PDB file of C-alpha atoms in Angstrom:
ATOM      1  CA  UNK A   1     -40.006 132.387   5.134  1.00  0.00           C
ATOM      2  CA  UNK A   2     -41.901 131.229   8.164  1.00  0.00           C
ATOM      3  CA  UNK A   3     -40.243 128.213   9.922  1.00  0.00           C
ATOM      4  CA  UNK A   4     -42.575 126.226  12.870  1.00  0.00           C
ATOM      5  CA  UNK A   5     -40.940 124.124  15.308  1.00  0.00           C
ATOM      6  CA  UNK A   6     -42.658 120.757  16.094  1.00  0.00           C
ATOM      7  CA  UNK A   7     -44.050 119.954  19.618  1.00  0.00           C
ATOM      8  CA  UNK A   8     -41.277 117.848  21.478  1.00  0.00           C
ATOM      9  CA  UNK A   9     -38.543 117.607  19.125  1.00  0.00           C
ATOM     10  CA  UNK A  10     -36.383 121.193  18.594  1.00  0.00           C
ATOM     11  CA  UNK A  11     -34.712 119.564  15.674  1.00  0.00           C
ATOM     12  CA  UNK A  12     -37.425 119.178  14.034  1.00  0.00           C
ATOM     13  CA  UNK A  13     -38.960 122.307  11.934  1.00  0.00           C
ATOM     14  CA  UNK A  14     -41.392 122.563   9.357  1.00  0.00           C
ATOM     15  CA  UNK A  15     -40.534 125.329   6.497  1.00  0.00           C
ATOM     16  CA  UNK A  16     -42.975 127.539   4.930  1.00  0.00           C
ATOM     17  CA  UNK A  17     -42.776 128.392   1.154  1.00  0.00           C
ATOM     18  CA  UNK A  18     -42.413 127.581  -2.560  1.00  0.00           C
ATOM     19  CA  UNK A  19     -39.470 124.514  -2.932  1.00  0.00           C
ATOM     20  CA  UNK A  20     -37.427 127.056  -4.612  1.00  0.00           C
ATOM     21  CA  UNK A  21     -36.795 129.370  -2.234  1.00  0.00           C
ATOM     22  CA  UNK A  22     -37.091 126.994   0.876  1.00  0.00           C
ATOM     23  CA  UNK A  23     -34.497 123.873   0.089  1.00  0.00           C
ATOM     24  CA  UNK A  24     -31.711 125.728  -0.036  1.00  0.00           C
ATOM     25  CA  UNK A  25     -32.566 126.925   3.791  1.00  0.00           C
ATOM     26  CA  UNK A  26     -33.408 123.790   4.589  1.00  0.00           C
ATOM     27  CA  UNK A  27     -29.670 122.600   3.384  1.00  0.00           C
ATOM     28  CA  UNK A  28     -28.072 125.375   4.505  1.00  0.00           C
ATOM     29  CA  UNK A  29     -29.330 124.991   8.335  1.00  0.00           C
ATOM     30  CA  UNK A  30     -28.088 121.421   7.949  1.00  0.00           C
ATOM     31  CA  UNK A  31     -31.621 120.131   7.778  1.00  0.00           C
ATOM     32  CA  UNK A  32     -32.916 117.635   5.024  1.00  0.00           C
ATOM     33  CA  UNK A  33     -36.847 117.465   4.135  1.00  0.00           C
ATOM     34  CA  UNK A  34     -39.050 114.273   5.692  1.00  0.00           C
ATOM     35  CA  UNK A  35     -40.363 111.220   3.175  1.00  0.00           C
ATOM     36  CA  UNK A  36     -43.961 110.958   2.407  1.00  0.00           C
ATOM     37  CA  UNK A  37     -43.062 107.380   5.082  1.00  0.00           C
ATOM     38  CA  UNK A  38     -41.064 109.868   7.688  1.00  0.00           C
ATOM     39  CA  UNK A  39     -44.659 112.146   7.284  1.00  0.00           C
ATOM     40  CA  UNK A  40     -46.877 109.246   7.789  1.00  0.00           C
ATOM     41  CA  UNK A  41     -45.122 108.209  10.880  1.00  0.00           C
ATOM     42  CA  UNK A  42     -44.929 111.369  12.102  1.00  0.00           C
ATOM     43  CA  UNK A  43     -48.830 112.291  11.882  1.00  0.00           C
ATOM     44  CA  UNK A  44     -49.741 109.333  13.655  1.00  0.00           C
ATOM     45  CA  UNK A  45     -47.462 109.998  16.174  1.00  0.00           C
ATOM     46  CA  UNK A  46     -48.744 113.288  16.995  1.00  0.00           C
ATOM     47  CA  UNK A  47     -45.724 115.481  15.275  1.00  0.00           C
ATOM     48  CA  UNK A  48     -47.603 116.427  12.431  1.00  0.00           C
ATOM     49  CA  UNK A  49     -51.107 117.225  12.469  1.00  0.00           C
ATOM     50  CA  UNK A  50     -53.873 115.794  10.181  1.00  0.00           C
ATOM     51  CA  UNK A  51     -55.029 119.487   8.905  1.00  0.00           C
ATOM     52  CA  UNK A  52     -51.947 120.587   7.193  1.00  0.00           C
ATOM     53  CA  UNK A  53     -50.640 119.815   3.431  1.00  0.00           C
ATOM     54  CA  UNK A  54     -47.122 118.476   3.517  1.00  0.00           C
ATOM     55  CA  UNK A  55     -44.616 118.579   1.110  1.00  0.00           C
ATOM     56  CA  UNK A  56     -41.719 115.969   0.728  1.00  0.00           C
ATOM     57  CA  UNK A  57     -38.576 115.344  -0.883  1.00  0.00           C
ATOM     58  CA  UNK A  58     -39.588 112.160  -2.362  1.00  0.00           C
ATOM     59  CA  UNK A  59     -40.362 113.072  -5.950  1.00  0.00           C
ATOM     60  CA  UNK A  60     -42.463 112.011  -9.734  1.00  0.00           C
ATOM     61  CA  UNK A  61     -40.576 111.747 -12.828  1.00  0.00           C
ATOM     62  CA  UNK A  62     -43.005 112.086 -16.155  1.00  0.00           C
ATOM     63  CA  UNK A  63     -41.062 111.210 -18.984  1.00  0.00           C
ATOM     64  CA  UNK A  64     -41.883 112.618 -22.530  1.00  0.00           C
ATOM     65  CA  UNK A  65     -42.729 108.751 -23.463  1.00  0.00           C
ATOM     66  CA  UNK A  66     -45.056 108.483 -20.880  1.00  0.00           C
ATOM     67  CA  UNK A  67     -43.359 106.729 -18.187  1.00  0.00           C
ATOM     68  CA  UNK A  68     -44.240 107.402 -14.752  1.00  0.00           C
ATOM     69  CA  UNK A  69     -41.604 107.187 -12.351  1.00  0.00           C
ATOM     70  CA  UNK A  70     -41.551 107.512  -8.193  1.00  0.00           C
ATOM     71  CA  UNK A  71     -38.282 108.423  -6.254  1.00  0.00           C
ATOM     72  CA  UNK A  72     -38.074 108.333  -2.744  1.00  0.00           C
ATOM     73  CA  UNK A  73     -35.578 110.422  -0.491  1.00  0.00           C
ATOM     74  CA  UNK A  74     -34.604 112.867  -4.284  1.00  0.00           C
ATOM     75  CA  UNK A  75     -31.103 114.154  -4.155  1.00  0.00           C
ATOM     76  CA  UNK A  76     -33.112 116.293  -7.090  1.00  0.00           C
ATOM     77  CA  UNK A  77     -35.379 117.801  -5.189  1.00  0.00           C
ATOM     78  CA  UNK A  78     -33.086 118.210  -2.033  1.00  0.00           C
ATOM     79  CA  UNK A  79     -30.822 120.079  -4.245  1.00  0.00           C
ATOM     80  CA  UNK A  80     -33.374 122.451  -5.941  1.00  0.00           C
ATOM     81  CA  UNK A  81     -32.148 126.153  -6.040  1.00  0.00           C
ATOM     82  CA  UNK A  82     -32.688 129.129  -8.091  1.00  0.00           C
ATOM     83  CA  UNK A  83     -30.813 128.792 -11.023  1.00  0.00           C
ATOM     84  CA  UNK A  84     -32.477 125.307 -11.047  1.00  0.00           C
ATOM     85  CA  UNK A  85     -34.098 124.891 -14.747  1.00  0.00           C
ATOM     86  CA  UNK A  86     -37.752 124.598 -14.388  1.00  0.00           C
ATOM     87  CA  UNK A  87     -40.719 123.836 -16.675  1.00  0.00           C
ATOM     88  CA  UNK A  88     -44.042 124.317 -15.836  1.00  0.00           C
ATOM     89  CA  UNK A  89     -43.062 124.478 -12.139  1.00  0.00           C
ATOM     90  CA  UNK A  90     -41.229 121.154 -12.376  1.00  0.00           C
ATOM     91  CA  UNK A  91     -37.592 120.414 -12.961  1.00  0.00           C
ATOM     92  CA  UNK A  92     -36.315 119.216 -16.165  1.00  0.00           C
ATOM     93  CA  UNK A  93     -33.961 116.504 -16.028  1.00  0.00           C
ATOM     94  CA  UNK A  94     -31.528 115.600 -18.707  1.00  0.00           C
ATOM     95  CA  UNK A  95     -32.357 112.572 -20.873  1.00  0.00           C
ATOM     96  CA  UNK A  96     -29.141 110.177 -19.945  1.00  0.00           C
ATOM     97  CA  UNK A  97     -30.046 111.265 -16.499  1.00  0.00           C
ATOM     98  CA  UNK A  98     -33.827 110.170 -16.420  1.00  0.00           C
ATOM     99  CA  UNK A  99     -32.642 106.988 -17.836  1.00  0.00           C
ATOM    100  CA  UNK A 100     -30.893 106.474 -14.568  1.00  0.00           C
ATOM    101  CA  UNK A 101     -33.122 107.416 -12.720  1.00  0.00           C
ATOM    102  CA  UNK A 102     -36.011 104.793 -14.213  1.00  0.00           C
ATOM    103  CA  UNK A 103     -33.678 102.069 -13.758  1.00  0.00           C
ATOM    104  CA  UNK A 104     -33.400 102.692 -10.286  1.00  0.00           C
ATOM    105  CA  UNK A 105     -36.448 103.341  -9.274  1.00  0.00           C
ATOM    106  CA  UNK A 106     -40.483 101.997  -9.472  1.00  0.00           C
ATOM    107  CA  UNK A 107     -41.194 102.639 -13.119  1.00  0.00           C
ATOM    108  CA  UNK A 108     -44.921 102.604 -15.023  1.00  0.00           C
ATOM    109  CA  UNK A 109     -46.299 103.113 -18.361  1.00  0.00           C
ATOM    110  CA  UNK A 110     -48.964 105.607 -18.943  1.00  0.00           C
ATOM    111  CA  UNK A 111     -51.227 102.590 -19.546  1.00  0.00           C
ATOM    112  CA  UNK A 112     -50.608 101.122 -15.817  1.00  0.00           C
ATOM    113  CA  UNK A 113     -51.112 104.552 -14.235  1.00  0.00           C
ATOM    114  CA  UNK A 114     -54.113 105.115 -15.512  1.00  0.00           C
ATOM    115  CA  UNK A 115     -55.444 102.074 -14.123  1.00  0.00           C
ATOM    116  CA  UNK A 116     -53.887 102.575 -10.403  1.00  0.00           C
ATOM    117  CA  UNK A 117     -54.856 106.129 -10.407  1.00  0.00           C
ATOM    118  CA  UNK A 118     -58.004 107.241 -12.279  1.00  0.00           C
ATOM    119  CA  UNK A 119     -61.841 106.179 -12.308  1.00  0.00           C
ATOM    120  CA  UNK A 120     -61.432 107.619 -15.823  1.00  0.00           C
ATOM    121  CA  UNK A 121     -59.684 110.126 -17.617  1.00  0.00           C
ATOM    122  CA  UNK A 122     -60.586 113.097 -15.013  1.00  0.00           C
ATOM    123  CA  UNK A 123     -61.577 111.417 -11.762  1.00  0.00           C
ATOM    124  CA  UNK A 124     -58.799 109.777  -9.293  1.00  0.00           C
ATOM    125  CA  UNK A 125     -60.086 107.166  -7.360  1.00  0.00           C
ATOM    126  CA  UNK A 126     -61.395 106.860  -3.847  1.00  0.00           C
ATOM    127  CA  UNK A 127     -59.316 103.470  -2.366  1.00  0.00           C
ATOM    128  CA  UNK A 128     -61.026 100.717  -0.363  1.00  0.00           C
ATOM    129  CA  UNK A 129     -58.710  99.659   2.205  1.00  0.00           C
ATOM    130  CA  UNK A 130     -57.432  96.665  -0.117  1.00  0.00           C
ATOM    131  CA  UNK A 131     -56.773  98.841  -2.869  1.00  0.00           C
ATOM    132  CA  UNK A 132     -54.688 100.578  -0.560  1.00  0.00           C
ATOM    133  CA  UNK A 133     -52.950  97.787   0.833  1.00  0.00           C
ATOM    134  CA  UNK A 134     -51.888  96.197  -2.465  1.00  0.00           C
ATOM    135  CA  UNK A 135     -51.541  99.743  -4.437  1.00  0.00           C
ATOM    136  CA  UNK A 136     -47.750  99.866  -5.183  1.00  0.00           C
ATOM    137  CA  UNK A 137     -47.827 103.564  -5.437  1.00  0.00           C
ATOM    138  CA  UNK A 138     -49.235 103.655  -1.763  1.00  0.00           C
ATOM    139  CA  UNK A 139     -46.711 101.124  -0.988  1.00  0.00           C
ATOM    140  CA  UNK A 140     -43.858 103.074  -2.267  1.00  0.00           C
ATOM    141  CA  UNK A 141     -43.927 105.715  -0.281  1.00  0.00           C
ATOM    142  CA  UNK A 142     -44.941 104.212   2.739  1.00  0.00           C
ATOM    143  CA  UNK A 143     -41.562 102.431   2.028  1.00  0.00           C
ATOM    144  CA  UNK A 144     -42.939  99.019   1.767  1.00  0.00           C
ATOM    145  CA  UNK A 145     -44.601  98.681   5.188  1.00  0.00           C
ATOM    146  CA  UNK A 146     -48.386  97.502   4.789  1.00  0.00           C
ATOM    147  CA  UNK A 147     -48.790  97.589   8.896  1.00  0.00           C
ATOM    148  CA  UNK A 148     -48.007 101.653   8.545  1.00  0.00           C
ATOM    149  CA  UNK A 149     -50.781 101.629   5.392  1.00  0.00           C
ATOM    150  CA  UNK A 150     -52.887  99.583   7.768  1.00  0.00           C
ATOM    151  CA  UNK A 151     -52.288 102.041  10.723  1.00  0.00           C
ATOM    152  CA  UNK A 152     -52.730 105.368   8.614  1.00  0.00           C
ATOM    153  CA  UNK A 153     -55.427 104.121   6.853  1.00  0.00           C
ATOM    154  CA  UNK A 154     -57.717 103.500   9.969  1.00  0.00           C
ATOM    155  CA  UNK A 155     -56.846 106.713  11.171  1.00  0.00           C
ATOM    156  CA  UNK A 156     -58.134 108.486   8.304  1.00  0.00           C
ATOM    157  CA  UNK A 157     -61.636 106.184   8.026  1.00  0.00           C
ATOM    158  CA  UNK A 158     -61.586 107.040  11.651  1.00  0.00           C
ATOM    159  CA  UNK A 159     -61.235 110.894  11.268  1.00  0.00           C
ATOM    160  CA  UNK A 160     -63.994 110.747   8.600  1.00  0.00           C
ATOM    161  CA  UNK A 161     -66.830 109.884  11.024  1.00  0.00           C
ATOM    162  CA  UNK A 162     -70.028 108.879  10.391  1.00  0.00           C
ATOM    163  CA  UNK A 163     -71.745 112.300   9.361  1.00  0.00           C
ATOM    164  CA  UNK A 164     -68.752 112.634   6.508  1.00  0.00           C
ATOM    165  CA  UNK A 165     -68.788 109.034   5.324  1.00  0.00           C
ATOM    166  CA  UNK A 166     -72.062 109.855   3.099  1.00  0.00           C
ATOM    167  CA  UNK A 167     -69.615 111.797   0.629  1.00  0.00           C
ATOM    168  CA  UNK A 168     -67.573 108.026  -0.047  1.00  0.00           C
ATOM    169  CA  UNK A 169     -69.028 105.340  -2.003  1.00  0.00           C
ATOM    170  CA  UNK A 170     -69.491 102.518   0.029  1.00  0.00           C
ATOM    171  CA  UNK A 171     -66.392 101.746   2.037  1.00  0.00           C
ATOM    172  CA  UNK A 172     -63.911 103.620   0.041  1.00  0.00           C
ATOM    173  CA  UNK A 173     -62.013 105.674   2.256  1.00  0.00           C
ATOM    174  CA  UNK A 174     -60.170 109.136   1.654  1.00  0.00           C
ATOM    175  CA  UNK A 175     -56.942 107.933   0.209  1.00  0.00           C
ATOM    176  CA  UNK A 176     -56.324 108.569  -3.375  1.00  0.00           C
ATOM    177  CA  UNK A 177     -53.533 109.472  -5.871  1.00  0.00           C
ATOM    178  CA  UNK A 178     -53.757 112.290  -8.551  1.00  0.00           C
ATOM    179  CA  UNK A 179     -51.522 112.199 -11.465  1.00  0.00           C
ATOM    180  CA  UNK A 180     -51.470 115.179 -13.270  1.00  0.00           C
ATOM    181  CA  UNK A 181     -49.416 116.088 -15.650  1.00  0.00           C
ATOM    182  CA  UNK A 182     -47.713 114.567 -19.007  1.00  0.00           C
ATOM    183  CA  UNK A 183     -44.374 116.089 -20.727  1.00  0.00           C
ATOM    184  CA  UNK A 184     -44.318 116.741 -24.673  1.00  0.00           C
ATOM    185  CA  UNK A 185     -40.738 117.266 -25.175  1.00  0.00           C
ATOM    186  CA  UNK A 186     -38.582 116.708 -21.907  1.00  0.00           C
ATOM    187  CA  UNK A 187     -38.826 114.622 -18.472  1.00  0.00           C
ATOM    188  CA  UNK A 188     -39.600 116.661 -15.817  1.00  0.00           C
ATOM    189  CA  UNK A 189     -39.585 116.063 -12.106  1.00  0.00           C
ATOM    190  CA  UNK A 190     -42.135 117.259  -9.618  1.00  0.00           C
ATOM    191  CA  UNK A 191     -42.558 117.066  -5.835  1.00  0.00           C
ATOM    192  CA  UNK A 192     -44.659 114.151  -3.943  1.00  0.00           C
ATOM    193  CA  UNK A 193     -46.962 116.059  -1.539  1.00  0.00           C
ATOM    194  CA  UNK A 194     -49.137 114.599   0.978  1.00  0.00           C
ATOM    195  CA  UNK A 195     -52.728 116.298   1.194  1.00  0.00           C
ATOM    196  CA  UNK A 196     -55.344 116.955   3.070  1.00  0.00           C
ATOM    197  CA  UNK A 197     -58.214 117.945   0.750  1.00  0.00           C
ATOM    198  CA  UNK A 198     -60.511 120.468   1.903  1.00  0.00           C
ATOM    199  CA  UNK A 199     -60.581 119.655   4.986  1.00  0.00           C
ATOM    200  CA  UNK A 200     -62.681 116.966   4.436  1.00  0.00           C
ATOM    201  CA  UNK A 201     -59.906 114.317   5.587  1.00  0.00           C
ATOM    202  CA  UNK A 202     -59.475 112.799   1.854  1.00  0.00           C
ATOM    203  CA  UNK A 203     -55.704 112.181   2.144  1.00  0.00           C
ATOM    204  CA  UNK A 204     -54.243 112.511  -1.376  1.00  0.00           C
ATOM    205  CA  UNK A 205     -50.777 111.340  -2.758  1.00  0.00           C
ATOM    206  CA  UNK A 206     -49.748 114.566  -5.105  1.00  0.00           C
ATOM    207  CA  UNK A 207     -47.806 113.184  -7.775  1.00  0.00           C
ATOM    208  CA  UNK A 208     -46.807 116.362  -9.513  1.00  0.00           C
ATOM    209  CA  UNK A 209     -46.568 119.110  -6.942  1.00  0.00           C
ATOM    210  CA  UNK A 210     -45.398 122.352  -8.453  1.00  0.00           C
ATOM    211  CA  UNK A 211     -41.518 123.783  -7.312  1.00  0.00           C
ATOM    212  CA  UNK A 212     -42.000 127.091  -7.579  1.00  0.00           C
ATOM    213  CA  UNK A 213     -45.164 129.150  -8.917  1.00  0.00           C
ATOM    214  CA  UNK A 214     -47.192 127.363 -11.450  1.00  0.00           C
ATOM    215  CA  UNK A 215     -47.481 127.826 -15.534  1.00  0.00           C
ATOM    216  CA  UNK A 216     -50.708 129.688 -14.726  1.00  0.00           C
ATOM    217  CA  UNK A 217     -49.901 131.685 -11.692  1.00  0.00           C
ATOM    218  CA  UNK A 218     -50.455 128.893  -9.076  1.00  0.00           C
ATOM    219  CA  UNK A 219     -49.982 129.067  -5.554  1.00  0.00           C
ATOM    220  CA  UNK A 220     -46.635 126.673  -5.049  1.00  0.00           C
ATOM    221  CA  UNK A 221     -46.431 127.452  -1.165  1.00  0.00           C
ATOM    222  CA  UNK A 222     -46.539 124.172   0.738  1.00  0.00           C
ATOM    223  CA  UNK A 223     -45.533 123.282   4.745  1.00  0.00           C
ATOM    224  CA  UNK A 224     -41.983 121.368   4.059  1.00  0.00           C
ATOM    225  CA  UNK A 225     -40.970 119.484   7.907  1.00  0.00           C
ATOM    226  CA  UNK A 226     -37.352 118.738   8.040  1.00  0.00           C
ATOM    227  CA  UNK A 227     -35.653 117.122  10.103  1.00  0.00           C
ATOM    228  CA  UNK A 228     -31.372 117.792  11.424  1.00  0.00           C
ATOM    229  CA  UNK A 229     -28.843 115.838   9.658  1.00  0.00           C
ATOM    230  CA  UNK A 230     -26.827 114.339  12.000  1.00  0.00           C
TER     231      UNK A 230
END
């Protein structure tokens, strides 16, 4: 497992691999993974670069009823390891705990999801920068602070240029969520992965990113930054 150490901070290391085989490194060299928020901060700040997919340990809960719910900061995810049960490449959580879980945490219906998320039933939307401002799923993970939305989302319009913005409809910019995947017997917890898709600067909000390899042979490698636990 390749670990990277970020320019101007030797604390501060991004890990290389499938969750399952890096968060128990990350734990055991007294690290902890970085919040979609901690990510966003640290992009614009020139820790992170704009080119990479990052992984997070804030976290999607899809219940078997069709509940949606998002977790920042997962002690879940943080402690992942191998004898961790998985389905599909997410982690099933017992029902008494997933009830727990919703009541703590930003809970949706199926029905409200589908209207933050999805054009229609296959296409996730491309976000004006209002939509972004006042999506709460956005807002979630950027911990609540609309002048970081504000910030990240002119540097992604910005990063777009004029020669890319002929791919976006109208004023949209490249911030969007995709939801992807819906339990038929138990709740099952995925990653929250922050995206760069194909290059082509369309940030995306993964709500479902796999833990280890996927159902269908999936790549589940992702860059995980961490930061030391002091």
């Amino acid at each position: 497992m390749a670990i990277q150490n970020i320019v101007g901070r030797t604390k501060y290391k991004v890990y290389e691999g499938s969750y399952i085989e890096a968060m128990p490194k990350i734990s055991a060299d007294g690290f902890r993974p970085l919040t979609i928020e901690e990510i966003m901060r640290a992009q614009l700040g020139g820790k992170l670069n704009f080119k990479e997919n990052y992984g997070s340990c804030d976290a999607t809960l899809y219940s078997s009823d069709g509940r949606v719910t998002f977790i920042r900061d997962s002690t879940h995810l943080k402690e992942l390891g191998q004898d961790s049960e998985l389905e599909n490449a997410g982690l099933v959580i017992p029902a008494d705990v997933s009830e727990v879980l919703r009541k703590e945490n930003p809970t949706f219906t199926r029905k409200e999801i589908g209207s933050l998320l999805l054009d229609d039933e296959e296409h996730s939307k491309l976000l004006t920068k209002g939509e972004v401002m006042n999506n709460p799923i956005w807002q979630i993970y950027a911990g609540q602070d609309k002048a970081l939305l504000d910030s990240y989302y002119e540097k992604v319009w910005g990063r777009i240029g004029k020669n890319k913005k002929e791919f976006l409809d109208k004023d949209k910019n490249g911030l969007f969520i995709i939801y992807v995947y819906e339990p038929e017997k138990r709740d099952v917890l995925f990653t929250t992965a922050l995206l760069n898709e194909g290059n082509m600067n369309f940030f995306t909000v993964l709500t479902g990113g796999y833990l280890s390899k996927g159902p269908n042979g999936e790549h589940s490698s992702t860059n995980l930054p961490a930061i030391k636990v002091s």
